[in-house]
Each structure stands twice: as C-alpha cells, then as structure tokens.
Amino acid sequence: MNIEWIDGSVIRVNNDNDEVVISANREGLLSLAGQLTALAEGVHGDHIHYDENNSLEEGSAELIIERIE
C-alpha cells in the first residue's frame, strides 16, 4: 500500500474521555483521504499505523486504522 503525504500536512490525534479527536489542516485532510482510499482498495488486515514518530504532531495519541472485510 502506497502511503503518501502532501507537503505541509499537519495532523493531531487526541484521546480524551473516550473520545478520539483528529485535527488536521487542509493538506493533512487530503493526505488522510488518499490514504483511506488506498486502504479501502487493499485487502483484509491491511492497516495504517499513525504516531508522533512517523506522521502525527508531537503529543498525539497513536492511531491504527485497519481494513476488516
């Protein structure tokens, strides 16, 4: 699966009181849209792992999105 980021992407993930909030600028949202499309076209078990070490802003909670069917 090809994971692409648009230059200037900013994405934060916060997990507060059983709520997950994803905050992103325009480039971040467009990047996520493309990645979710790629994931939808993949196969069962494909997943994307996001964390502050590889894609999210510092202090963000980890996020894993997985295709299940």
XYZ file of N, CA, C and O in Angstrom:
276
model
N 0.854 -1.173 0.000
C 0.000 0.000 0.000
C 0.898 1.232 0.000
O 1.847 1.318 0.767
N 0.578 2.169 -0.865
C 1.369 3.380 -1.001
C 0.811 4.473 -0.100
O -0.322 4.918 -0.284
N 1.603 4.903 0.874
C 1.187 5.955 1.803
C 1.890 7.244 1.400
O 3.111 7.326 1.440
N 1.119 8.224 0.992
C 1.686 9.494 0.555
C 1.219 10.626 1.456
O 0.093 10.619 1.941
N 2.115 11.587 1.646
C 1.816 12.781 2.428
C 1.994 14.002 1.552
O 2.987 14.128 0.850
N 1.059 14.904 1.604
C 1.178 16.186 0.924
C 2.050 17.083 1.795
O 1.882 17.125 3.031
N 2.993 17.779 1.161
C 3.864 18.688 1.906
C 3.039 19.658 2.749
O 2.033 20.193 2.291
N 3.489 19.854 3.970
C 2.817 20.780 4.874
C 1.694 20.160 5.687
O 0.994 20.861 6.408
N 1.529 18.831 5.587
C 0.462 18.158 6.346
C 0.671 18.310 7.838
O 1.782 18.153 8.342
N -0.403 18.636 8.531
C -0.403 18.701 9.998
C -1.598 17.902 10.480
O -2.735 18.165 10.075
N -1.324 16.910 11.338
C -2.394 16.070 11.883
C -2.102 15.814 13.358
O -0.981 15.447 13.717
N -3.119 15.988 14.174
C -3.025 15.690 15.606
C -4.147 14.730 15.971
O -5.267 14.850 15.459
N -3.860 13.806 16.885
C -4.879 12.888 17.388
C -4.867 12.983 18.903
O -3.824 12.797 19.538
N -6.018 13.294 19.473
C -6.166 13.359 20.925
C -7.227 12.371 21.363
O -8.233 12.176 20.677
N -6.993 11.749 22.507
C -7.923 10.790 23.087
C -8.251 11.273 24.491
O -7.448 11.109 25.407
N -9.413 11.895 24.640
C -9.833 12.435 25.925
C -11.213 11.912 26.285
O -12.152 12.032 25.493
N -11.340 11.336 27.470
C -12.646 10.884 27.963
C -13.381 10.011 26.953
O -14.539 10.240 26.625
N -12.691 8.999 26.440
C -13.275 8.041 25.490
C -13.689 8.668 24.159
O -14.503 8.108 23.435
N -13.159 9.843 23.845
C -13.393 10.476 22.548
C -12.064 10.575 21.819
O -11.052 10.924 22.411
N -12.084 10.268 20.539
C -10.901 10.448 19.705
C -11.173 11.639 18.795
O -12.183 11.680 18.098
N -10.275 12.618 18.836
C -10.417 13.802 18.007
C -9.227 13.861 17.054
O -8.073 13.854 17.485
N -9.521 13.888 15.750
C -8.494 14.045 14.733
C -8.609 15.469 14.205
O -9.649 15.858 13.683
N -7.536 16.242 14.357
C -7.493 17.627 13.897
C -6.429 17.729 12.817
O -5.316 17.231 13.007
N -6.763 18.347 11.702
C -5.802 18.424 10.605
C -6.035 19.668 9.766
O -7.149 20.175 9.674
N -4.955 20.127 9.137
C -5.097 21.216 8.179
C -5.538 20.628 6.831
O -5.733 19.416 6.704
N -5.705 21.467 5.829
C -6.194 21.033 4.518
C -5.314 19.929 3.936
O -5.811 18.897 3.473
N -4.001 20.133 3.970
C -3.072 19.148 3.425
C -3.143 17.830 4.189
O -3.074 16.755 3.589
N -3.305 17.915 5.487
C -3.437 16.704 6.301
C -4.704 15.943 5.978
O -4.698 14.712 5.861
N -5.813 16.661 5.816
C -7.078 16.010 5.477
C -7.018 15.357 4.102
O -7.497 14.233 3.907
N -6.419 16.042 3.137
C -6.287 15.456 1.802
C -5.375 14.228 1.825
O -5.642 13.236 1.143
N -4.322 14.273 2.624
C -3.436 13.118 2.773
C -4.191 11.941 3.375
O -4.100 10.812 2.879
N -4.944 12.199 4.441
C -5.734 11.130 5.064
C -6.752 10.556 4.098
O -6.944 9.329 4.040
N -7.392 11.410 3.317
C -8.386 10.940 2.345
C -7.745 9.974 1.352
O -8.306 8.916 1.043
N -6.574 10.327 0.847
C -5.881 9.445 -0.090
C -5.464 8.135 0.547
O -5.571 7.063 -0.055
N -5.016 8.202 1.783
C -4.585 7.001 2.489
C -5.768 6.092 2.811
O -5.668 4.867 2.697
N -6.888 6.671 3.191
C -8.080 5.860 3.452
C -8.599 5.219 2.171
O -9.067 4.078 2.187
N -8.496 5.918 1.056
C -8.876 5.344 -0.230
C -7.980 4.147 -0.560
O -8.463 3.094 -0.973
N -6.678 4.309 -0.359
C -5.745 3.201 -0.603
C -6.060 2.021 0.305
O -6.034 0.858 -0.131
N -6.394 2.301 1.554
C -6.741 1.242 2.494
C -8.019 0.535 2.060
O -8.115 -0.697 2.116
N -9.000 1.280 1.594
C -10.260 0.696 1.127
C -10.039 -0.215 -0.079
O -10.765 -1.193 -0.265
N -9.042 0.080 -0.884
C -8.747 -0.723 -2.063
C -7.818 -1.886 -1.757
O -7.533 -2.702 -2.634
N -7.362 -1.982 -0.525
C -6.466 -3.054 -0.106
C -7.222 -4.329 0.222
O -8.318 -4.568 -0.284
N -6.628 -5.119 1.094
C -7.213 -6.406 1.471
C -7.411 -6.471 2.987
O -6.840 -5.683 3.742
N -8.230 -7.437 3.405
C -8.483 -7.687 4.824
C -7.157 -7.729 5.591
O -6.216 -8.387 5.167
N -7.098 -6.998 6.681
C -5.904 -6.988 7.523
C -4.937 -5.860 7.217
O -4.061 -5.566 8.032
N -5.061 -5.228 6.052
C -4.231 -4.055 5.787
C -4.521 -3.007 6.846
O -5.659 -2.876 7.319
N -3.511 -2.279 7.236
C -3.710 -1.235 8.238
C -2.684 -0.130 8.067
O -1.658 -0.320 7.423
N -3.010 1.009 8.646
C -2.098 2.142 8.681
C -1.918 2.527 10.145
O -2.892 2.682 10.878
N -0.677 2.631 10.554
C -0.342 2.990 11.931
C 0.193 4.418 11.934
O 1.165 4.721 11.250
N -0.461 5.271 12.684
C -0.046 6.666 12.811
C 0.437 6.910 14.241
O -0.209 6.483 15.200
N 1.560 7.590 14.379
C 2.015 8.038 15.701
C 2.906 9.259 15.521
O 3.204 9.669 14.399
N 3.340 9.827 16.629
C 4.112 11.072 16.550
C 5.510 10.849 15.994
O 6.186 11.800 15.612
N 5.960 9.602 15.909
C 7.293 9.328 15.370
C 7.307 9.197 13.858
O 8.372 9.213 13.249
N 6.137 9.000 13.224
C 6.164 8.814 11.775
C 5.174 9.685 11.001
O 5.226 9.702 9.785
N 4.254 10.356 11.655
C 3.306 11.123 10.845
C 2.495 12.159 11.616
O 2.027 13.116 11.011
N 2.303 11.986 12.891
C 1.451 12.894 13.664
C 2.285 13.928 14.409
O 3.477 13.747 14.640
N 1.633 14.990 14.815
C 2.289 16.028 15.589
C 2.685 15.494 16.968
O 2.060 14.573 17.507
N 3.712 16.088 17.538
C 4.202 15.691 18.853
C 3.076 15.763 19.879
O 2.282 16.698 19.883
N 2.994 14.768 20.740
C 1.974 14.712 21.779
C 0.694 14.028 21.341
O -0.221 13.863 22.142
N 0.622 13.617 20.073
C -0.583 12.944 19.576
C -0.682 11.526 20.105
O 0.328 10.869 20.369
N -1.899 11.054 20.255
C -2.144 9.657 20.605
C -1.913 8.797 19.364
O -2.055 9.265 18.235
N -1.539 7.543 19.570
C -1.382 6.622 18.449
C -2.748 6.288 17.860
O -3.750 6.256 18.563
N -2.760 6.035 16.557
C -3.994 5.702 15.858
C -3.690 4.611 14.839
O -2.743 4.731 14.068
N -4.484 3.548 14.850
C -4.368 2.483 13.862
C -5.717 2.356 13.182
O -6.742 2.234 13.843
N -5.698 2.382 11.847
C -6.911 2.174 11.072
C -6.703 0.901 10.271
O -5.708 0.763 9.566
N -7.642 -0.040 10.381
C -7.497 -1.358 9.776
C -8.698 -1.702 8.895
O -9.844 -1.406 9.253
N -8.427 -2.314 7.762
C -9.498 -2.821 6.899
C -9.911 -4.198 7.427
O -9.072 -5.069 7.641
N -11.218 -4.409 7.634
C -11.663 -5.654 8.251
C -12.377 -6.585 7.296
O -12.563 -7.748 7.592
N -12.862 -6.159 6.153
C -13.560 -7.070 5.238
C -13.104 -6.880 3.830
O -12.686 -5.866 3.422
